[in-house]
PDB file of C-alpha atoms in Angstrom:
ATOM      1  CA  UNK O  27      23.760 -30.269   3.377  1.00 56.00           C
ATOM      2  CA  UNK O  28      20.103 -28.434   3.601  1.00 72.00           C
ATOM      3  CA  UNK O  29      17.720 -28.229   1.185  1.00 96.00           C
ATOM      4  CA  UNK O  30      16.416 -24.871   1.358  1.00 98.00           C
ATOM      5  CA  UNK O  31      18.699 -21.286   0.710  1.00 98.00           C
ATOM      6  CA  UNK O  32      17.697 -18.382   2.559  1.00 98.00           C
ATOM      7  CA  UNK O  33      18.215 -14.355   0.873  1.00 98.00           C
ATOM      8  CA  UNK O  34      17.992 -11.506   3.086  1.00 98.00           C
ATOM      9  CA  UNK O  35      18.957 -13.618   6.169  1.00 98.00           C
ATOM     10  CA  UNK O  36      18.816 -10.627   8.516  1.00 97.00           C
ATOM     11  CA  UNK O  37      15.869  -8.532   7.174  1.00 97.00           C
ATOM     12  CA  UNK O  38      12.135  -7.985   8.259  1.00 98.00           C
ATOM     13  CA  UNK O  39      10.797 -11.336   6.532  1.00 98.00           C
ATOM     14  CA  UNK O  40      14.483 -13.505   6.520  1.00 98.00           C
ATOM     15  CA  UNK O  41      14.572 -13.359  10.061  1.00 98.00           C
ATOM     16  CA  UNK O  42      10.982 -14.553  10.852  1.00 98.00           C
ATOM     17  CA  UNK O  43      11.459 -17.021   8.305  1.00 98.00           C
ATOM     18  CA  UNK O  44      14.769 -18.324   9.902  1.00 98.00           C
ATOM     19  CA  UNK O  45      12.511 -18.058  12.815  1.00 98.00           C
ATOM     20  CA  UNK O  46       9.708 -19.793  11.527  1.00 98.00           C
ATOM     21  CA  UNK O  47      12.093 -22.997  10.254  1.00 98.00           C
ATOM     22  CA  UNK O  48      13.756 -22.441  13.527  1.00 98.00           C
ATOM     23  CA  UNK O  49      10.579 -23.543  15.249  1.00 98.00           C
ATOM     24  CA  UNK O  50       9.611 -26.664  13.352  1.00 97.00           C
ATOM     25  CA  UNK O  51      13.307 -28.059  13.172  1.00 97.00           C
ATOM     26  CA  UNK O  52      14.017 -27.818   9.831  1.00 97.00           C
ATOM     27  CA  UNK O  53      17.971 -27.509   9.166  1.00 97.00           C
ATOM     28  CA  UNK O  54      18.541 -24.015   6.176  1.00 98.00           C
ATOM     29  CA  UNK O  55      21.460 -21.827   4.495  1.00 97.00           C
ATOM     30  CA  UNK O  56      20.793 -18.155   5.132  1.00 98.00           C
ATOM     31  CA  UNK O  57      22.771 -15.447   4.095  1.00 98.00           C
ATOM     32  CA  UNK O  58      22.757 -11.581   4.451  1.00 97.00           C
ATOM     33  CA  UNK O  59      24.142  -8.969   1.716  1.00 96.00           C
ATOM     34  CA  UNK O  60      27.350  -9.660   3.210  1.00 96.00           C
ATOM     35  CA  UNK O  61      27.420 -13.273   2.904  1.00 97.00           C
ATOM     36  CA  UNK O  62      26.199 -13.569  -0.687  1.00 97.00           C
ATOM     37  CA  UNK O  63      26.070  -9.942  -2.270  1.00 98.00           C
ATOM     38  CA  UNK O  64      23.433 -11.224  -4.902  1.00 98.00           C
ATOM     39  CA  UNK O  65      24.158  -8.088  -7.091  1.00 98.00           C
ATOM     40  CA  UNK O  66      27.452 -10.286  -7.791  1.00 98.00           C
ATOM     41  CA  UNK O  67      26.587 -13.025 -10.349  1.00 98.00           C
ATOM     42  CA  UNK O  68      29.834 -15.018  -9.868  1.00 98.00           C
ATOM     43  CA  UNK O  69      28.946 -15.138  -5.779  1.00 98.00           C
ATOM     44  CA  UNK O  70      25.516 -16.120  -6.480  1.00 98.00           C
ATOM     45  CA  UNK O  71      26.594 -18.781  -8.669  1.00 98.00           C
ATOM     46  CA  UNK O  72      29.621 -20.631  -6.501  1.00 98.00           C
ATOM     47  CA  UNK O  73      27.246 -20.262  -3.063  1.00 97.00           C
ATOM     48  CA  UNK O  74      23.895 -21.897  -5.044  1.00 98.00           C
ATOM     49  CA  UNK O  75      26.018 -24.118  -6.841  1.00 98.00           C
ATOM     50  CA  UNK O  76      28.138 -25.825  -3.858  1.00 97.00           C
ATOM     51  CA  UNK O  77      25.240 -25.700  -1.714  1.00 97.00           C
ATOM     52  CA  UNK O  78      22.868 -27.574  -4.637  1.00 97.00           C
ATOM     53  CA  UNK O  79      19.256 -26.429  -2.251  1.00 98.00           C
ATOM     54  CA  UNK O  80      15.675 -27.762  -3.557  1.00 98.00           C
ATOM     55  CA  UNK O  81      14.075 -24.431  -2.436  1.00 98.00           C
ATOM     56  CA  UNK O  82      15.474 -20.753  -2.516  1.00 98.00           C
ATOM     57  CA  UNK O  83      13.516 -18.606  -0.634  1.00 98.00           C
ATOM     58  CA  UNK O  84      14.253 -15.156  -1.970  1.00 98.00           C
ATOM     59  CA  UNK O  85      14.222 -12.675   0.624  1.00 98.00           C
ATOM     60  CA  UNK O  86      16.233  -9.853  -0.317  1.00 98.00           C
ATOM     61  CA  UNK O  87      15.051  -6.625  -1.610  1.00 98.00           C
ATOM     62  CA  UNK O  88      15.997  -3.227  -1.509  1.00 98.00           C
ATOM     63  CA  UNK O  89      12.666  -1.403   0.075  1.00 97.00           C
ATOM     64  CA  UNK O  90      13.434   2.165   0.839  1.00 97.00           C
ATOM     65  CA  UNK O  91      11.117   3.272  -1.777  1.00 98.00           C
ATOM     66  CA  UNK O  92      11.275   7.067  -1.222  1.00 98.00           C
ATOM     67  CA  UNK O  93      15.428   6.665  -1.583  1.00 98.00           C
ATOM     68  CA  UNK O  94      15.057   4.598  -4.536  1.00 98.00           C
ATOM     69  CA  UNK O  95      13.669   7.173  -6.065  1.00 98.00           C
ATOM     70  CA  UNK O  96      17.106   9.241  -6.603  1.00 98.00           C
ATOM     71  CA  UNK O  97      20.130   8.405  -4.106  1.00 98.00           C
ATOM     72  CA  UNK O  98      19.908   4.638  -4.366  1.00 98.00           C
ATOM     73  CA  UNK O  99      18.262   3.912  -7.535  1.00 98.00           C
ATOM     74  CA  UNK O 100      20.947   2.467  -9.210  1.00 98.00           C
ATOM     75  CA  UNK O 101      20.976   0.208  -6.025  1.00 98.00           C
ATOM     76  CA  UNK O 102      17.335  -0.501  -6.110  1.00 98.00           C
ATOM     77  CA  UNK O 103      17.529  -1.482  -9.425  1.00 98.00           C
ATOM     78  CA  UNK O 104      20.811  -3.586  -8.443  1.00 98.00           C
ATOM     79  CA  UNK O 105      19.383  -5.326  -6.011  1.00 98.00           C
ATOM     80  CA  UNK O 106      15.795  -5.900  -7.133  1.00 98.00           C
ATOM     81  CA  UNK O 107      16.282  -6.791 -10.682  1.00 98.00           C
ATOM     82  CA  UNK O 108      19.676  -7.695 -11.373  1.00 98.00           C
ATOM     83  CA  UNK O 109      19.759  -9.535  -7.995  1.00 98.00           C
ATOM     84  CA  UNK O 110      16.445 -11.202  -8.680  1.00 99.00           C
ATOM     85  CA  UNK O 111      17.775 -12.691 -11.866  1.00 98.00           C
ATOM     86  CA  UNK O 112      21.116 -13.672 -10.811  1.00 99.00           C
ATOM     87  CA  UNK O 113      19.189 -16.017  -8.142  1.00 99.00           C
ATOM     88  CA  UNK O 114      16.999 -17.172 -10.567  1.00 99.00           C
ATOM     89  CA  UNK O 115      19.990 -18.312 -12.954  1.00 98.00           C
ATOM     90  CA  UNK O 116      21.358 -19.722 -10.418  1.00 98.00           C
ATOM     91  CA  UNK O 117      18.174 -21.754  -9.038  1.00 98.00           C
ATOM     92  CA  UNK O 118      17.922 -22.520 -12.850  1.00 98.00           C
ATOM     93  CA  UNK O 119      21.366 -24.257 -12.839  1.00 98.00           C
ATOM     94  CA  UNK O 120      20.826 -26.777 -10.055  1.00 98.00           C
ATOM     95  CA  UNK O 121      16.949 -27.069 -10.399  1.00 98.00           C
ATOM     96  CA  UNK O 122      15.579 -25.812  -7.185  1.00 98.00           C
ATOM     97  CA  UNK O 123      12.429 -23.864  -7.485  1.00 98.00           C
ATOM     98  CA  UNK O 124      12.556 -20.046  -6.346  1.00 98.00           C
ATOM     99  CA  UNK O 125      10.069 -18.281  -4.065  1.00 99.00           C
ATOM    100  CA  UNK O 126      10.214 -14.343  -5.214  1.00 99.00           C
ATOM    101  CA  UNK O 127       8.319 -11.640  -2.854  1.00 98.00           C
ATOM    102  CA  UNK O 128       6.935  -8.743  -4.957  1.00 98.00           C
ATOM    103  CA  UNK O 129       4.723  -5.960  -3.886  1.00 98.00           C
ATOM    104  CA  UNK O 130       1.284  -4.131  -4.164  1.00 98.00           C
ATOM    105  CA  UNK O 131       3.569  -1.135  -5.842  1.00 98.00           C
ATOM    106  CA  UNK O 132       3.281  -2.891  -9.170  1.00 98.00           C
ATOM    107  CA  UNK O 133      -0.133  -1.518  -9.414  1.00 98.00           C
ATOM    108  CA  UNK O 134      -0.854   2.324  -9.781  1.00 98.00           C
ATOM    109  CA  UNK O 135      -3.649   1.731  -7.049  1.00 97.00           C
ATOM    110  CA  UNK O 136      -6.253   3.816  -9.127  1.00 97.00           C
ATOM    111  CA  UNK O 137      -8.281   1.200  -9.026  1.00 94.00           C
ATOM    112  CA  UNK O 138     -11.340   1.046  -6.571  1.00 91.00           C
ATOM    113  CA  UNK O 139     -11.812  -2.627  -6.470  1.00 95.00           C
ATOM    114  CA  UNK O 140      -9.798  -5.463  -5.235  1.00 98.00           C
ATOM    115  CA  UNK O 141      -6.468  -6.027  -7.779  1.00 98.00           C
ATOM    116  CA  UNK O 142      -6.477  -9.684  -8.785  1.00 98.00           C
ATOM    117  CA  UNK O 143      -3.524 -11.721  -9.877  1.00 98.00           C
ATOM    118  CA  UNK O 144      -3.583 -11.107 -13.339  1.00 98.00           C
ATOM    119  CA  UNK O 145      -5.035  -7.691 -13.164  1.00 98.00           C
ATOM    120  CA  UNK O 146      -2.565  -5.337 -15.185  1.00 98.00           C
ATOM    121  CA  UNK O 147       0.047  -3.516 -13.935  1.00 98.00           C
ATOM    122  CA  UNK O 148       1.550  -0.419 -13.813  1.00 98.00           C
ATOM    123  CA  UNK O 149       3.924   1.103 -11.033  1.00 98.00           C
ATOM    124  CA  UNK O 150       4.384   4.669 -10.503  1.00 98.00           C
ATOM    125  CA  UNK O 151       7.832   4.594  -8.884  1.00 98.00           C
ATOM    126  CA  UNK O 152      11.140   2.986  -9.062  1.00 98.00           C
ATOM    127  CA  UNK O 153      10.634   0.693  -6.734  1.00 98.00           C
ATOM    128  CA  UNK O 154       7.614  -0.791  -7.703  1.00 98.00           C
ATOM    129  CA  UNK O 155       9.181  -1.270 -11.687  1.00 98.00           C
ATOM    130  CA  UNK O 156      11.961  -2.516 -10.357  1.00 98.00           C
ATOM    131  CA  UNK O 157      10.050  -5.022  -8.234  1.00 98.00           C
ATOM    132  CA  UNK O 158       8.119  -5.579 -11.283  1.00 99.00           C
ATOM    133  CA  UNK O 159      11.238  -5.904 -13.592  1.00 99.00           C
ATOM    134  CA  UNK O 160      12.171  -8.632 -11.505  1.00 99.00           C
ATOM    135  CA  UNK O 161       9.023 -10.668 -11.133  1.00 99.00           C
ATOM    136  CA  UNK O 162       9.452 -10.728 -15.105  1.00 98.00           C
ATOM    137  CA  UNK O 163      13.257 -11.686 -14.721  1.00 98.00           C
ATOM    138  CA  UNK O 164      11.732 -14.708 -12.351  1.00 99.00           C
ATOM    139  CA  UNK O 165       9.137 -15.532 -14.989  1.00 98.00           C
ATOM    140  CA  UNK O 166      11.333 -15.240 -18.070  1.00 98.00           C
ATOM    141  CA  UNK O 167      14.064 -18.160 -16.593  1.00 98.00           C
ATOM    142  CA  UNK O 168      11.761 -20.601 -14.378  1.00 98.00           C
ATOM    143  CA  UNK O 169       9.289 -22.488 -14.103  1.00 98.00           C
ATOM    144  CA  UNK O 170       9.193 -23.939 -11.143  1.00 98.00           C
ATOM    145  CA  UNK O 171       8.883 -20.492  -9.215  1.00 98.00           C
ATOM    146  CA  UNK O 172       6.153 -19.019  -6.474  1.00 99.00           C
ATOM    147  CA  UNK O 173       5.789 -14.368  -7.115  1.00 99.00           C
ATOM    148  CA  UNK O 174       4.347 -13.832  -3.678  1.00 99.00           C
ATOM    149  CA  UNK O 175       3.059 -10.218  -3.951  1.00 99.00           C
ATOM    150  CA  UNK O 176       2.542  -8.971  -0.340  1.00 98.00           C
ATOM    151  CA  UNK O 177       2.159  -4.887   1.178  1.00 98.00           C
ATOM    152  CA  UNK O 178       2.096  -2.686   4.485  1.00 98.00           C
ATOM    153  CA  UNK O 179       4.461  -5.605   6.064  1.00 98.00           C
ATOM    154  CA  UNK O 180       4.989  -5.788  10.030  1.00 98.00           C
ATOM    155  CA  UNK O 181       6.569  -8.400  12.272  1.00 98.00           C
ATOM    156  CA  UNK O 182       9.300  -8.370  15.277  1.00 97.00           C
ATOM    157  CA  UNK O 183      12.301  -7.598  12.879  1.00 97.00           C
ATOM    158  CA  UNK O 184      13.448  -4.700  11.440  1.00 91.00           C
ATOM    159  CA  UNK O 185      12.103  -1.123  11.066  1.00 95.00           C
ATOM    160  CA  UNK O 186       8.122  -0.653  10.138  1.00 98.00           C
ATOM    161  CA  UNK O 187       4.829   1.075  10.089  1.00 98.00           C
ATOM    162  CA  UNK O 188       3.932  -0.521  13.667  1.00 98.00           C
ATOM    163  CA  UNK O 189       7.103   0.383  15.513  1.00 98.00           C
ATOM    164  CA  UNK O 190       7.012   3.851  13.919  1.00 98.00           C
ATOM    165  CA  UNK O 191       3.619   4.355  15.635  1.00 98.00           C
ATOM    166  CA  UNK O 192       4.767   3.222  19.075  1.00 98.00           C
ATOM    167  CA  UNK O 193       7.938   4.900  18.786  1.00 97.00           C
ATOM    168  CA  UNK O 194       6.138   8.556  17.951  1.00 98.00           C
ATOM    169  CA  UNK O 195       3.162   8.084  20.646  1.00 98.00           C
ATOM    170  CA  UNK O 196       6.110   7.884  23.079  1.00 96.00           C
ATOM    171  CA  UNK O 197       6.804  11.460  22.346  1.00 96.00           C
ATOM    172  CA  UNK O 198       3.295  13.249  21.529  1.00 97.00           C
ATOM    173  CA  UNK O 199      -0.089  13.913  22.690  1.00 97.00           C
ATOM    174  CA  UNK O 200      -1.747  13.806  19.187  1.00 98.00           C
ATOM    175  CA  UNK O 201      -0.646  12.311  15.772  1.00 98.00           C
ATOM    176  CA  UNK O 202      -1.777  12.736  12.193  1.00 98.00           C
ATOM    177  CA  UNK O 203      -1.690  10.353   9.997  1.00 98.00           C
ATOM    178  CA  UNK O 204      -2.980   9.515   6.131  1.00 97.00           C
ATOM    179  CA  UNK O 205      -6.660   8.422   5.992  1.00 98.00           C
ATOM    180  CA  UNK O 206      -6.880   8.689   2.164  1.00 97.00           C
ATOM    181  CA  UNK O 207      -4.639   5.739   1.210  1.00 97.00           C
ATOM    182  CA  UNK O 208      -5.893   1.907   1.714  1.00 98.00           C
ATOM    183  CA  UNK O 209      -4.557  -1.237   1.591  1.00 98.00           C
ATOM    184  CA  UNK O 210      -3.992  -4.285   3.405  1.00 98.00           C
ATOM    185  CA  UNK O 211      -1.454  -4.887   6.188  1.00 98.00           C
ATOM    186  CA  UNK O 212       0.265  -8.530   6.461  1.00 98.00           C
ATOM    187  CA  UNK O 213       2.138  -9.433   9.338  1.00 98.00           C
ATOM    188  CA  UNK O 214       5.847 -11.037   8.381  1.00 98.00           C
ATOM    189  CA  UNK O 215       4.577 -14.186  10.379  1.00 98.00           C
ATOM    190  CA  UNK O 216       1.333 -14.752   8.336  1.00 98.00           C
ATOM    191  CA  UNK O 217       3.405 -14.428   5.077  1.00 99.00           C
ATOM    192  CA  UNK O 218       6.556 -16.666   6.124  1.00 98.00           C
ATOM    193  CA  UNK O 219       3.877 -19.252   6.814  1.00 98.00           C
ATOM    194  CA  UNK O 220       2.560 -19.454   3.393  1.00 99.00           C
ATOM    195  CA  UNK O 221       5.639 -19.440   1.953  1.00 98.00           C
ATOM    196  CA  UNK O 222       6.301 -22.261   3.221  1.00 98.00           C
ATOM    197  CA  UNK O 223       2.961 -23.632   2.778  1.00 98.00           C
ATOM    198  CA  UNK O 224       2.621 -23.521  -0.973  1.00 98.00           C
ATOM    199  CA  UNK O 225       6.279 -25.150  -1.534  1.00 98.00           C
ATOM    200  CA  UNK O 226       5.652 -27.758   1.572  1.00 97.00           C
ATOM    201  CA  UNK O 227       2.664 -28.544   0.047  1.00 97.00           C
ATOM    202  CA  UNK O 228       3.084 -28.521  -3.670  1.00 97.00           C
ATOM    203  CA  UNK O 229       1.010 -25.778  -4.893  1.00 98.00           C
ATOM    204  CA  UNK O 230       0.858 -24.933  -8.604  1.00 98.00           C
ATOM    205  CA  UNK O 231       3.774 -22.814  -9.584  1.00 98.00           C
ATOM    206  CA  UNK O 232       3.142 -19.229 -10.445  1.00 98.00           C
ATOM    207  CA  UNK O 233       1.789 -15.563  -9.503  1.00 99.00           C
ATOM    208  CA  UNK O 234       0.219 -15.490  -5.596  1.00 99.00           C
ATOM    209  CA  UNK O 235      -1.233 -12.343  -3.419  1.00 99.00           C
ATOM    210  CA  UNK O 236      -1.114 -12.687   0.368  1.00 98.00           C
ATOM    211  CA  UNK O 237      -1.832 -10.371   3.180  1.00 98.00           C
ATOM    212  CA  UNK O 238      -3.629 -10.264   6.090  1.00 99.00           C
ATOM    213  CA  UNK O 239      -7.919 -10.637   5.232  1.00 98.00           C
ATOM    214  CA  UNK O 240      -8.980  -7.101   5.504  1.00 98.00           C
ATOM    215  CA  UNK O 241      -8.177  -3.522   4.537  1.00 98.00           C
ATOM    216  CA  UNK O 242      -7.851  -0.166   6.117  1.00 98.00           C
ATOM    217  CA  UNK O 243      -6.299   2.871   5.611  1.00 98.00           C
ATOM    218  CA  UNK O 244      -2.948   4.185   7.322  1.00 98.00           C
ATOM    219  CA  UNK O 245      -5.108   5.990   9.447  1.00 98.00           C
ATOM    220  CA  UNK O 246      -7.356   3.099  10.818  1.00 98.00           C
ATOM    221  CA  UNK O 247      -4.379   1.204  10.722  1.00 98.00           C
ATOM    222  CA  UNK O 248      -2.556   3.551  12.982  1.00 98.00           C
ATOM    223  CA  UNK O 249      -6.147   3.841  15.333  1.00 98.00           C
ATOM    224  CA  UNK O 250      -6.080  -0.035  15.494  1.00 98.00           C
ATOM    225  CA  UNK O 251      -1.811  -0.016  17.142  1.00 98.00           C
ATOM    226  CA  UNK O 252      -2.745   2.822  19.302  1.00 98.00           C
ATOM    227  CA  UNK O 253      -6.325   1.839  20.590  1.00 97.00           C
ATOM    228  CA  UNK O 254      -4.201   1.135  23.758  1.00 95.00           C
ATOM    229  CA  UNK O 255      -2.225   4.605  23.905  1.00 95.00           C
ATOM    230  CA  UNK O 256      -2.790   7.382  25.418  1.00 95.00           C
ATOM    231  CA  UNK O 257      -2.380   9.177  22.336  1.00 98.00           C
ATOM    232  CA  UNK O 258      -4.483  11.108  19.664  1.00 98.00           C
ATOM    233  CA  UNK O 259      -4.708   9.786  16.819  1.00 98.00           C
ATOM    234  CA  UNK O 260      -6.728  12.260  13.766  1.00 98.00           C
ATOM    235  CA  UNK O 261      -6.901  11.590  10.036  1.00 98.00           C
ATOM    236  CA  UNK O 262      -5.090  13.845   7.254  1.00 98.00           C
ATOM    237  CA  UNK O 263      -5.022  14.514   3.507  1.00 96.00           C
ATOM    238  CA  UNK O 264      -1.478  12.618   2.171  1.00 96.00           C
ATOM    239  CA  UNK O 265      -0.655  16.115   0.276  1.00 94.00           C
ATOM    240  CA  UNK O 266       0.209  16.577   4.424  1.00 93.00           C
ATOM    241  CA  UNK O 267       3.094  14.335   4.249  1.00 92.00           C
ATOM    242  CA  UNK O 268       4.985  15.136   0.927  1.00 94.00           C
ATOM    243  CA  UNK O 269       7.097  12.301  -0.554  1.00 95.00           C
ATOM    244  CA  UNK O 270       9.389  11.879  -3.575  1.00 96.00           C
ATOM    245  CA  UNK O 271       8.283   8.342  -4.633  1.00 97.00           C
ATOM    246  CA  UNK O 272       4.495   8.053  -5.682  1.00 97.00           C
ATOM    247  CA  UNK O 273       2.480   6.202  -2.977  1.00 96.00           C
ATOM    248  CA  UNK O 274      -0.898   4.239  -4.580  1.00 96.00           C
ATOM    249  CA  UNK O 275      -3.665   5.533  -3.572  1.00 97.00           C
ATOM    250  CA  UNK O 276      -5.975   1.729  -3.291  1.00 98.00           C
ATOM    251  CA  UNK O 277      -3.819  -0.725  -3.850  1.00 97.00           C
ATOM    252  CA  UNK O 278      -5.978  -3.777  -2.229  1.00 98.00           C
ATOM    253  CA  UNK O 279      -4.983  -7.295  -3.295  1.00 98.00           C
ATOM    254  CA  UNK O 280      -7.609 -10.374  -3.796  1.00 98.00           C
ATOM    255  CA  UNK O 281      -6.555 -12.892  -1.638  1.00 98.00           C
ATOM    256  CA  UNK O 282      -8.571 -15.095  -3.919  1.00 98.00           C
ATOM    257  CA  UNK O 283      -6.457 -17.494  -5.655  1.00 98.00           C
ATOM    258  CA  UNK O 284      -3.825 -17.850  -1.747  1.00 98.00           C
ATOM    259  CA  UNK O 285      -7.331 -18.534  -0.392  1.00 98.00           C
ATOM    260  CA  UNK O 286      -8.130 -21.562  -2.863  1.00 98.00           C
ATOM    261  CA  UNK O 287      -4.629 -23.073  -1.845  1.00 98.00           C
ATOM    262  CA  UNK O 288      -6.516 -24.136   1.466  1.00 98.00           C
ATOM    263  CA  UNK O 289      -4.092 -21.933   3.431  1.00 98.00           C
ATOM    264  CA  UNK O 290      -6.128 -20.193   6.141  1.00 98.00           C
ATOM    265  CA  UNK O 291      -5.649 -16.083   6.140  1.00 98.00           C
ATOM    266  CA  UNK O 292      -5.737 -14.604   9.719  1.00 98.00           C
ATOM    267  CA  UNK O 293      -7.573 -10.641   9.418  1.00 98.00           C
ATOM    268  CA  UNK O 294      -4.910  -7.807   9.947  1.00 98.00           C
ATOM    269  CA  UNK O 295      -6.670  -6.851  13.288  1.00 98.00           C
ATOM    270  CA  UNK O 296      -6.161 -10.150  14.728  1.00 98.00           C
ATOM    271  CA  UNK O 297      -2.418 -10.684  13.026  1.00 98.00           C
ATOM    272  CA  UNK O 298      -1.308  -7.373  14.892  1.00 98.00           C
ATOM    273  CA  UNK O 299      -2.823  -7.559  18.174  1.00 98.00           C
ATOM    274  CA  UNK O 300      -0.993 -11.498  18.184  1.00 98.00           C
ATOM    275  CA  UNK O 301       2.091  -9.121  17.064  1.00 98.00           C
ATOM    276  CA  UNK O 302       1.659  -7.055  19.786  1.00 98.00           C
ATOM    277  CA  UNK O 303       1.530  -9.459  22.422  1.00 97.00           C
ATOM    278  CA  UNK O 304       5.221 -10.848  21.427  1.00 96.00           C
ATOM    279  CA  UNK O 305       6.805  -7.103  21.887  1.00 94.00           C
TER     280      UNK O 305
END
């Protein structure tokens, strides 16, 4: 019997996780949508409940944010709310505290400044409510619970931002990309780490922001994977690149209160070219 219950098994941040605990010997459940469909209450329950962890780390999320907008959003909302809670029920019943990822989307990004924890929110598309919707699910049933908000997420599984840049630069001379939208990358290493770190080392329960120290936008972002390439790489205007779900225009986190844990933030510069290196 383990002590620790894995969502998402399979996805971006459950497989460096897995990865991560992998590593340093420590013995986990994990389970992908298949295993435990956590949009099923009466799964959720029997799997938590036989398995009786201390920790749940809540992986799974539904993140195709443009889709969610229209063809899936009855799954976003599914998945991200009503999946949220039914994990958090569940975590309720046998007392194990739950560690929730969330995202910079709960914010409208209008504002200019760094967002801090308890700044107030306001998300422009369905995926960031129903992110939101479920940090409030988390909040409304435990208390012993960690809301790691997090945005612009790389690492070695799963489809991102990074890939997509090495995958195009394959293919073409030049490439555009948005220079008017800013935020902070966080590599999926950097953030299983301090997941880990604030239950291993009993940090106060409650509302965190982590990504990589450092902000950019897309554009510099894209500059910084590419610096290598033999590629172009030239800034546009985001009305270039039309898309159905409402993309914040600023939405930089403080790092402030993951900082005062003691838990040492890497910048984004030096978190991707470490990235780089393992691909």
């Amino acid at each position: 019997m383990t002590k620790i219950l894995i969502t998402g098994a399979n996805g971006q941040l459950g497989s460096e996780l897995r990865n991560l605990l992998d590593e340093r010997g420590i013995e986990y459940d994990a389970f992908d949508s298949k295993q435990m469909d956590i949009t099923n209450k009466k799964i959720v329950d029997e799997k938590i409940n036989a398995l009786n962890p201390v920790v749940i780390y809540h992986c799974a999320a539904y993140t195709a944010v443009d889709n969610a907008e229209d063809v899936a959003k009855e799954l976003n909302w599914q998945v991200n709310e009503v999946g949220t809670r039914n994990v958090a029920e569940a975590a309720k019943k046998v007392g194990a505290k739950m560690v929730y990822i969330s995202t910079d989307y709960v914010f409208d990004g209008t504002n200019e400044g760094e967002y801090k924890v308890d700044a107030p929110v306001n998300p422009k598309n369905e995926y960031g409510k129903a992110k939101l919707a479920g940090e409030e699910a988390v909040k409304s049933i435990l208390d012993d619970y960690y809301i790691i908000r997090t945005s612009w997420v790389f690492g070695k599984y799963g489809k991102n931002f990074v890939y997509t840049m090495l995958r195009l630069a394959k293919d073409h001379d030049r490439l555009t990309v948005v220079n008017d939208q800013f935020g902070r990358p966080t590599w999926t290493r950097t953030l299983a780490e301090f997941m880990t770190y604030l239950v291993d080392n009993n940090q106060p329960f409650g509302t965190y922001q982590l990504s990589n120290e450092g902000s950019c936008s897309w554009y510099e972002f894209a500059s910084e994977i590419l610096k290598d390439q033999d590629v172009e790489v030239a800034p546009v205007d985001s009305s270039a690149y039309p898309a159905k779900a409402y993309r914040p225009r600023h939405s930089v986190m403080s790092l402030k209160k993951a900082e005062s844990t003691g838990f040492e933030i890497m910048d984004w510069q030096s978190a991707l070219q470490q990235f780089l290196k393992l691909i």
